[in-house]
């Protein structure tokens, strides 16, 4: 057996039409004679076989077989291709495919020789010089074996130097089996580590016709290729120590700074938790730091001079205020406030919703590539803030959502969800589409599908307002004018919201009249809050189209009417109180007269 060390060998066999069937049989025997004398195995020599003519066919790769029996069966089952002679193509395949780690070649850093044995009987029909040079530069040692009619110049162009050890010309196919023994000796050679004074400090590894030195674990080979030096395991930065790396010959250990201890993984460091000792006396929170701790108060409290106790400064953070929207602290007290366009209810905590009327609202949001993932999350938050303004129910306001880019996708129709919580959860689950900006296509989808009764829109005869809100951050890649006009002609009240590079002309074309009340713009995604406020002032219809008069409770007229009614009620109560006072005075006077009459009779 050839035991000079593991090899990665790939046979590159010419099966062109010039190779007659009985001649190809001798090539099979040649391969088996070579392989049978190799020490094959996953950790020893690996073998692969490819054949070529006008194309290249992989018979088996370096990772396929590790026994002689399996290899022999595969070689005996080869059917010659019997076409042209594209030797350069075969070398290219061997370099790019056969000798890759994916196909079973060992990594280059393991220094296992990669050997290609090319067997051909003719002149290549393509160029071989350049691709053979590339293969040799990639670390492949090429043996060129020519038979009978082979071109010597082509063999020399393919083979590795020195040519006298890598180029062979066999006179006929009948002689190739005799040549196999000679070639085996050349391939295996002698054990150079035994035959020569190698000078390796630690270990010598023999290869065909040569050798190289290796160092023991914990050492690296010096530039002279023979002597070894201890490895500074910390120097390459791959030790993974969080704090300090301490090099030990061939290995390392990790250490931590003062105030920390080494974790179980022997790499990361954990700060000593001084608070866990139980003697900190902090009223609220104890915070550990290296070599000590300090006390910290919860939000809304101030740390006192003793550095341990806390006193409340912000009652909103110190009590369970119950405010639906926002709590505002004052000196020694607090009160609740509501967003603009909503009123604080009698309980002093909750806010009025846009419940004066019912609407069918479809929001069409831009999911194009220019929006970017982090901004798309802000768009979803914007949508949910609008949902917070509405009283969602099957018989109240219904909400649908459409996303578009180069295509259009209904995220959920008007009849899918029946509560604000369901809608808000569905909005946060929406996945970003990316790609183009087809706003016109999205408007067409909204008109033809989103406001259909099939998707939950109430019939027009019910006089439920239909509202469409289009959100975009750039210029549309298609025409919007036709479907913007059709949307408004079909009775949909259109709102247009633009951010960043949105085109004002397109926003105005989408918006219903009066345009100023139906389109909004923000310079960037982080300043969109005022757009929600603008929308809240306009989305509640001023007048219903059915039996119910729909009025916003926040309009000036409604406030004036409320004030007038309140004053009238107060005046009525005052007048009644005056009448009661007069009657009481009269009754008192009559009682006094009766008392006088009784006294006189006595």
XYZ file of C-alpha atoms in Angstrom, residues 360 451-453 456-467 487-493 545-546:
25
model
C -66.418 52.234 6.876
C -65.388 48.794 -0.451
C -67.394 45.894 -1.852
C -70.172 44.366 0.238
C -67.736 44.031 4.551
C -68.725 47.495 3.287
C -72.304 48.397 4.284
C -74.703 48.950 1.328
C -74.867 52.528 0.012
C -78.569 52.567 0.924
C -77.577 52.518 4.617
C -75.888 55.912 4.173
C -72.782 54.828 6.106
C -69.888 57.151 5.112
C -67.058 55.430 3.260
C -63.610 56.820 4.022
C -62.926 56.659 -5.874
C -64.409 60.090 -5.170
C -67.124 59.649 -7.801
C -68.172 56.394 -6.107
C -68.831 58.299 -2.869
C -65.599 57.536 -1.007
C -64.237 60.423 1.057
C -76.706 60.861 5.528
C -79.364 58.729 7.236
